[in-house]
mmCIF file of C-alpha atoms in Angstrom:
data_model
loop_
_atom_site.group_PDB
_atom_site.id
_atom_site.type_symbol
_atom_site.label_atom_id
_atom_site.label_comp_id
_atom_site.label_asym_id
_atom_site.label_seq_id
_atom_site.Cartn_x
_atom_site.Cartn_y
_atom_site.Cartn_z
ATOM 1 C CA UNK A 1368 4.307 11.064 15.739
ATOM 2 C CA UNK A 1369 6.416 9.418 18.311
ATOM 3 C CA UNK A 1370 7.850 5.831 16.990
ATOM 4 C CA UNK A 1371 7.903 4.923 20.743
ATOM 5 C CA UNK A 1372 4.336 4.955 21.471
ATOM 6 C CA UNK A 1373 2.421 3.065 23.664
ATOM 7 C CA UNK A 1374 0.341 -0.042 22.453
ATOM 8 C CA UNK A 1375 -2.619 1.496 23.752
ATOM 9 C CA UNK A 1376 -2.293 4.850 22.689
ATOM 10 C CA UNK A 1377 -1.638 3.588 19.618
ATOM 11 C CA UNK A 1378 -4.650 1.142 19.493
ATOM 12 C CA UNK A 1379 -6.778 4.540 20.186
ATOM 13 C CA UNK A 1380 -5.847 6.537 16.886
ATOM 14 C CA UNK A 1381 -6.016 3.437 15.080
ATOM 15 C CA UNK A 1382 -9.014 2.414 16.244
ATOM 16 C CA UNK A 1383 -10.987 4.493 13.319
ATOM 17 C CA UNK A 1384 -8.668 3.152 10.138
ATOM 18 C CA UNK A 1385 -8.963 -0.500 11.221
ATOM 19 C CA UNK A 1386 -12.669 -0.516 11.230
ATOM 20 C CA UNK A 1387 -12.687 1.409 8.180
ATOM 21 C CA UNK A 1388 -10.036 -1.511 7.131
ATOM 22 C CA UNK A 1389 -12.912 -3.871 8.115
ATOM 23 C CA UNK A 1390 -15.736 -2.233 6.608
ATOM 24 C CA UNK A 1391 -13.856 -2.187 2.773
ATOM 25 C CA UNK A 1392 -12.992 -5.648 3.598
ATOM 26 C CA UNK A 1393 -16.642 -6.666 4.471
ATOM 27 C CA UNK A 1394 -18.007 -5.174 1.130
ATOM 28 C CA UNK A 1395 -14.971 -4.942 -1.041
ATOM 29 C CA UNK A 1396 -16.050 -8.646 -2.317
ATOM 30 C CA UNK A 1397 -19.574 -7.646 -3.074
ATOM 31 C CA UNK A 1398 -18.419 -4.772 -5.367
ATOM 32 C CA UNK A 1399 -18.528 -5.392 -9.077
ATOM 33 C CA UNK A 1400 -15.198 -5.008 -11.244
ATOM 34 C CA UNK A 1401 -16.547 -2.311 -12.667
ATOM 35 C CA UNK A 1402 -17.363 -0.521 -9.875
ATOM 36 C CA UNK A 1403 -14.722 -1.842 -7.602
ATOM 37 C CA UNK A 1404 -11.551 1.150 -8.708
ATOM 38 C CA UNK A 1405 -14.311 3.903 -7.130
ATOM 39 C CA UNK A 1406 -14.900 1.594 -4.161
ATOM 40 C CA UNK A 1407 -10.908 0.993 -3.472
ATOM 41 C CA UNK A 1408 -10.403 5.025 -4.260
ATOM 42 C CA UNK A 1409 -13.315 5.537 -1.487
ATOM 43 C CA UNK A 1410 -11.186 3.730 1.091
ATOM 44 C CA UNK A 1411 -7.577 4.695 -0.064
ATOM 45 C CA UNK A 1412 -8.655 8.469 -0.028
ATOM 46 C CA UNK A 1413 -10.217 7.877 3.909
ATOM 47 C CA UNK A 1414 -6.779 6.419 5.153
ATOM 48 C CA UNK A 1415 -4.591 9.036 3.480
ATOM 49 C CA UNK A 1416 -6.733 12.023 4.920
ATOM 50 C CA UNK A 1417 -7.187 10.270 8.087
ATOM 51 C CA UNK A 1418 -3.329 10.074 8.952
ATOM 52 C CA UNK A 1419 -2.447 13.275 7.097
ATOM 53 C CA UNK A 1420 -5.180 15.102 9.517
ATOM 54 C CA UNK A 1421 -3.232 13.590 12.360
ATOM 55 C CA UNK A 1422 0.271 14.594 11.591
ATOM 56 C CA UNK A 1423 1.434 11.013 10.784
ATOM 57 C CA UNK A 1424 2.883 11.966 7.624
ATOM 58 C CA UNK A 1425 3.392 15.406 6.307
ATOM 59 C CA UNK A 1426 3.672 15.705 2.142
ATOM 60 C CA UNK A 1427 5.982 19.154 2.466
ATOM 61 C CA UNK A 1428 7.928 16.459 4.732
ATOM 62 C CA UNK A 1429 8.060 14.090 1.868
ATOM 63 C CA UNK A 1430 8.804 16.633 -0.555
ATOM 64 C CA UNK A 1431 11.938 17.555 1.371
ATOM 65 C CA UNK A 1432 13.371 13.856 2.029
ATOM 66 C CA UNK A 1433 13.351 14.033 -1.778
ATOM 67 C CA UNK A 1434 16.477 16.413 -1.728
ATOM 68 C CA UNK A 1435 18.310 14.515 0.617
ATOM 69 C CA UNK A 1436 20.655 13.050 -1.667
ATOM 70 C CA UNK A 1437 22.488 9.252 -1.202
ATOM 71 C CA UNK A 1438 21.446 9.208 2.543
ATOM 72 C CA UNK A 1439 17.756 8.718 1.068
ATOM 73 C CA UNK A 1440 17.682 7.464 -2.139
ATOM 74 C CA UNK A 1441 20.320 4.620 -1.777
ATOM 75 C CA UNK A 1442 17.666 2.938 0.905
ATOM 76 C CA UNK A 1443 15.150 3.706 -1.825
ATOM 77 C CA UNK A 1444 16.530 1.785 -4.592
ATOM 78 C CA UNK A 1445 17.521 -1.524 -2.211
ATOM 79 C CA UNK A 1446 13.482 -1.378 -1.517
ATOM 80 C CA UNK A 1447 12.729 -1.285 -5.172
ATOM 81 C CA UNK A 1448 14.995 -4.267 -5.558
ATOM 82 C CA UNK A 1449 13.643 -6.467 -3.067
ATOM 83 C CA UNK A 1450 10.427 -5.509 -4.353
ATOM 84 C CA UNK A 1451 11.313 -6.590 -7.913
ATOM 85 C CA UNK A 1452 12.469 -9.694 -6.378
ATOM 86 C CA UNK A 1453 9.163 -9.953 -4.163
ATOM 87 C CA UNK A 1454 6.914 -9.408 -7.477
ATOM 88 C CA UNK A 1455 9.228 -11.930 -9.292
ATOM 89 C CA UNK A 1456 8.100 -14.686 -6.821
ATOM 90 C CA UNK A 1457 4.786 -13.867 -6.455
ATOM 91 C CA UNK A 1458 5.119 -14.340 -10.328
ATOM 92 C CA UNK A 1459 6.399 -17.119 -9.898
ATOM 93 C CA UNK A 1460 3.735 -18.475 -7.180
ATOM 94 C CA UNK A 1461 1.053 -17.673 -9.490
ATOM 95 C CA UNK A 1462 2.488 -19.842 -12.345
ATOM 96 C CA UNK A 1463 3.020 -22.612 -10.482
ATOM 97 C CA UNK A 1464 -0.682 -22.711 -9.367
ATOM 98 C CA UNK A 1465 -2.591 -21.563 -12.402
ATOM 99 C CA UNK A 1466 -5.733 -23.196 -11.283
ATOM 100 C CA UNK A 1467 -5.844 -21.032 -7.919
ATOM 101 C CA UNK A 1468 -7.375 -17.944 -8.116
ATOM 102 C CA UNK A 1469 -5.682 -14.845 -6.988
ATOM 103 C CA UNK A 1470 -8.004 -12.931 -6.131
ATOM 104 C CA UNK A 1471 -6.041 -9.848 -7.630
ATOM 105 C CA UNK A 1472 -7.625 -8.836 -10.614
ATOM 106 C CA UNK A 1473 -10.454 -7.223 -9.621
ATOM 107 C CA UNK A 1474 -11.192 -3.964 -11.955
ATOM 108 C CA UNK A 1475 -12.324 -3.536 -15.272
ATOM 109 C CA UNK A 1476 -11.875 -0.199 -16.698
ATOM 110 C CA UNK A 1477 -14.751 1.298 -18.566
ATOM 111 C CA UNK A 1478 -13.887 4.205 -19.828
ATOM 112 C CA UNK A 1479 -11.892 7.800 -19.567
ATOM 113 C CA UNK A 1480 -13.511 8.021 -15.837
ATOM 114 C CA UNK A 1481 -12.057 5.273 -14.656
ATOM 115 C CA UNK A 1482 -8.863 5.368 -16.087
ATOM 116 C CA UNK A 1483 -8.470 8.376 -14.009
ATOM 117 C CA UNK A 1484 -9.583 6.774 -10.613
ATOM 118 C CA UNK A 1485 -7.428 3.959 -11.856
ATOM 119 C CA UNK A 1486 -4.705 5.939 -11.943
ATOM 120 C CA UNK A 1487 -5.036 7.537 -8.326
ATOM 121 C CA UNK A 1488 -6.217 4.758 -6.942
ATOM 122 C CA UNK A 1489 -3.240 2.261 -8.048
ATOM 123 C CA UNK A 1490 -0.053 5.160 -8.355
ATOM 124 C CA UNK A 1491 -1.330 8.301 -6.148
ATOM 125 C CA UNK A 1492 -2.634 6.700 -3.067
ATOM 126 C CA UNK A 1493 -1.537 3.375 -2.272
ATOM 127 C CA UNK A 1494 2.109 5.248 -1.693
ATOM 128 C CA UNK A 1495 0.456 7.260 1.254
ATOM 129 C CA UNK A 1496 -2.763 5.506 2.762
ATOM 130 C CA UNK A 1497 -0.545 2.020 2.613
ATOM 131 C CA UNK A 1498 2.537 3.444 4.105
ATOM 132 C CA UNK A 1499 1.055 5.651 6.410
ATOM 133 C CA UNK A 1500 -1.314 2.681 7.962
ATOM 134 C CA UNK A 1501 0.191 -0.886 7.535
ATOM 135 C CA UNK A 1502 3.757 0.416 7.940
ATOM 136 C CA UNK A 1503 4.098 3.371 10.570
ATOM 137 C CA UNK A 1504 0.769 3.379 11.920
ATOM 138 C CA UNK A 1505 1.093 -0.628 13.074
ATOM 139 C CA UNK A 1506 4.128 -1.010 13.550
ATOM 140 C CA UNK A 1507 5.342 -0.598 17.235
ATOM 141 C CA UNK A 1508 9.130 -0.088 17.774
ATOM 142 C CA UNK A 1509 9.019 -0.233 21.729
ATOM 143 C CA UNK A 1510 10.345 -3.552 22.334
ATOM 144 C CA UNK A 1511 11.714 -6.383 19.942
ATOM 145 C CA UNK A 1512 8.427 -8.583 20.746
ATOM 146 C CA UNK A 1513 6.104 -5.862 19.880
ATOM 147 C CA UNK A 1514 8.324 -4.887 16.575
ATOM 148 C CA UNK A 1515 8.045 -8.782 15.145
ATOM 149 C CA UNK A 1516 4.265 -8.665 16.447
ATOM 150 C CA UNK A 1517 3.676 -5.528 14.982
ATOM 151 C CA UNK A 1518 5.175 -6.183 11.872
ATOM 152 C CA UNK A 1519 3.388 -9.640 11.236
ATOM 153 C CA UNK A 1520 0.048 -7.127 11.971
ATOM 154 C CA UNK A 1521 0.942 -5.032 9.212
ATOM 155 C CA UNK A 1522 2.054 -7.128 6.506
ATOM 156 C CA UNK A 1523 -1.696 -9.432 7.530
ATOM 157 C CA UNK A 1524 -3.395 -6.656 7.054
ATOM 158 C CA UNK A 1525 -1.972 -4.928 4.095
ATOM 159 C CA UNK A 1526 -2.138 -8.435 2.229
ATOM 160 C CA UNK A 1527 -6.583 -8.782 3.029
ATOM 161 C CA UNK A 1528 -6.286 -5.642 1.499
ATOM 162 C CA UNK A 1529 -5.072 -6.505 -1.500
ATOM 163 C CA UNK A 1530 -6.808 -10.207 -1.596
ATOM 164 C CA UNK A 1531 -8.657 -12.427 0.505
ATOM 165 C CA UNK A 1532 -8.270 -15.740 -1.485
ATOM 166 C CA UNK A 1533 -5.183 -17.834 -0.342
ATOM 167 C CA UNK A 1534 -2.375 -17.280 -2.602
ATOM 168 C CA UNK A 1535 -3.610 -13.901 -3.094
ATOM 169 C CA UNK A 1536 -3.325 -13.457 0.758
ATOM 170 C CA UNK A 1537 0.364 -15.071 0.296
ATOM 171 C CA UNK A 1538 1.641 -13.126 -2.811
ATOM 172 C CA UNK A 1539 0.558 -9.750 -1.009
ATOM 173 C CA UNK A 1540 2.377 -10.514 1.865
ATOM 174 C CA UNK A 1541 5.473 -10.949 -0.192
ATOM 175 C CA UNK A 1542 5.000 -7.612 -1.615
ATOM 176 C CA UNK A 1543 4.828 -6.125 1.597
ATOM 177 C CA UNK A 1544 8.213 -7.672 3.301
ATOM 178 C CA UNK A 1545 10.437 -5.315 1.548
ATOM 179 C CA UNK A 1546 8.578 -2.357 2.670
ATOM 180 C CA UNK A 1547 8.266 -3.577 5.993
ATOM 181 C CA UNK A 1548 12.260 -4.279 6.491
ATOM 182 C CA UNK A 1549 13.330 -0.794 4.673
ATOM 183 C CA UNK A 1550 10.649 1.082 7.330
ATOM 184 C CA UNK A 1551 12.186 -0.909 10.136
ATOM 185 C CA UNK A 1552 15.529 -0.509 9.595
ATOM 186 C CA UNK A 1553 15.658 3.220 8.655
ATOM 187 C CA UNK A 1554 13.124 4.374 10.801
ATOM 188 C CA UNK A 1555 11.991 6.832 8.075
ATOM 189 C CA UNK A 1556 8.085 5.920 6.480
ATOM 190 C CA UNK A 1557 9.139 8.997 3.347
ATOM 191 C CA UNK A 1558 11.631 5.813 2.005
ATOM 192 C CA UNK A 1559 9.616 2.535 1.870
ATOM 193 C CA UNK A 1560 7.017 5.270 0.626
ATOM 194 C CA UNK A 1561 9.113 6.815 -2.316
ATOM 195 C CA UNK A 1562 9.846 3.182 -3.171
ATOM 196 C CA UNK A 1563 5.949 2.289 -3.452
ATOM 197 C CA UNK A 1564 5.484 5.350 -5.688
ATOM 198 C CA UNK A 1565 8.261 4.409 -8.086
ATOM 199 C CA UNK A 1566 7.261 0.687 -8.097
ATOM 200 C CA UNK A 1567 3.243 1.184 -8.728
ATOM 201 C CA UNK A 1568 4.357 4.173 -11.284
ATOM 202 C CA UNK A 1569 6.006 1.601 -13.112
ATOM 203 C CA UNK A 1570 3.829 -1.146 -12.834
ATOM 204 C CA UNK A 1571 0.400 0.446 -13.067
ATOM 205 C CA UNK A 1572 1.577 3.244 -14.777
ATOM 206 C CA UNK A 1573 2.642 0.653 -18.008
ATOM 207 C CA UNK A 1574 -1.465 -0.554 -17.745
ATOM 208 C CA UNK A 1575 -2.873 3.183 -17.841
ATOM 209 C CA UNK A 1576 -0.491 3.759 -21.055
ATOM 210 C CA UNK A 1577 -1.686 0.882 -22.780
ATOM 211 C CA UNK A 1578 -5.577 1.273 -21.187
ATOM 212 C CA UNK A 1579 -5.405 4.952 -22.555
ATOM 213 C CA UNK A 1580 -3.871 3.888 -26.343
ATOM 214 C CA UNK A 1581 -7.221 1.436 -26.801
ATOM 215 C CA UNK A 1582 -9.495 4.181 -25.618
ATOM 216 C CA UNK A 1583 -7.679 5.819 -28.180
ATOM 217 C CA UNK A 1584 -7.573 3.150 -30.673
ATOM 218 C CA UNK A 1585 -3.658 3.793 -31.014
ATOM 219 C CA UNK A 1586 -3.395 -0.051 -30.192
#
């Protein structure tokens, strides 16, 4: 899809995510934490089809990004950096303000069922549906006013995604900066999205471990 679209054109094939953004945004709150993982897998799986039905993003085209060597991955690894440092602050944030509530923590895994929806729902997708809407689809590279515009859009947005209250609205936004910059600068959505993949593998991969040894009763 070309980067140098027009705002309206590109306010007509995003007119069905962001009212699908509204809709999980509008109920997401009234979903139970035990229910809530099938609820956020519902809406993650409905953005990644959506923009890999229009030709936004192509997985054989992430696949062979993969193989391009120091060109790639050296963009990669700065985005995992500043998103260690962005997680380190929001880390931060949060123990400053213990009293505040996040608004983050909002599953509670029940069983082997969903573990597994866990595991799509916070490694698989967020890589693909996130990157493909928030970063490429929003952001709009046709002049510098409607880049910084664009960009603010997209980091909003992806942030009520992941919270609603306050600092939870804050902290998200932090997490989203260094995926915005690495997309901007390099132009090329397989990068900031390799980055997510790596970061939420080890992040929420670390929970599924330890939420599949208790099933277990390892731990």
């Amino acid at each position: 899809m070309d980067m140098d679209i027009s705002v309206r054109k590109q306010f007509r094939y995003l007119i069905l995510p962001i009212i699908w953004h509204i809709l999980y945004l509008f109920f997401a709150d009234n979903v139970s934490k035990i229910y809530r993982i099938y609820f956020d897998l519902i809406f993650y799986i409905g953005i990644a089809v959506y923009f890999l039905m229009i030709g936004s993003i192509s997985l054989k085209s992430w696949l062979d990004e993969l193989k391009n060597g120091r060109r790639f991955w050296l963009p990669v690894v700065f985005n995992i950096i500043g998103e260690i440092i962005a997680f380190g602050i929001g880390m931060i944030l949060s123990a400053m303000l213990p009293n505040l509530d996040d608004g983050l923590n909002v599953f509670k895994l029940t069983g082997w069922i969903s573990l597994i929806a866990f595991i799509i729902t916070t490694i698989l997708l967020p890589s693909i549906a996130e990157e493909s809407f928030y970063r490429k689809g929003i952001i709009n590279f046709n002049s510098k006013t409607s880049l910084i515009f664009s960009s603010i859009i997209g980091i909003i947005l992806y942030a009520s995604e992941h919270s609603l209250k306050p600092l939870g609205l804050l902290i998200s936004a932090i997490w989203a900066i260094p995926f915005t910059i690495t997309y901007i600068r390099t132009k090329n959505i397989y990068i900031p999205m390799t980055a997510h993949f790596i970061c939420n593998f080890a992040a929420n991969g670390m929970t599924a471990v330890i939420m599949a040894a208790k099933m277990l009763k390892i731990l």
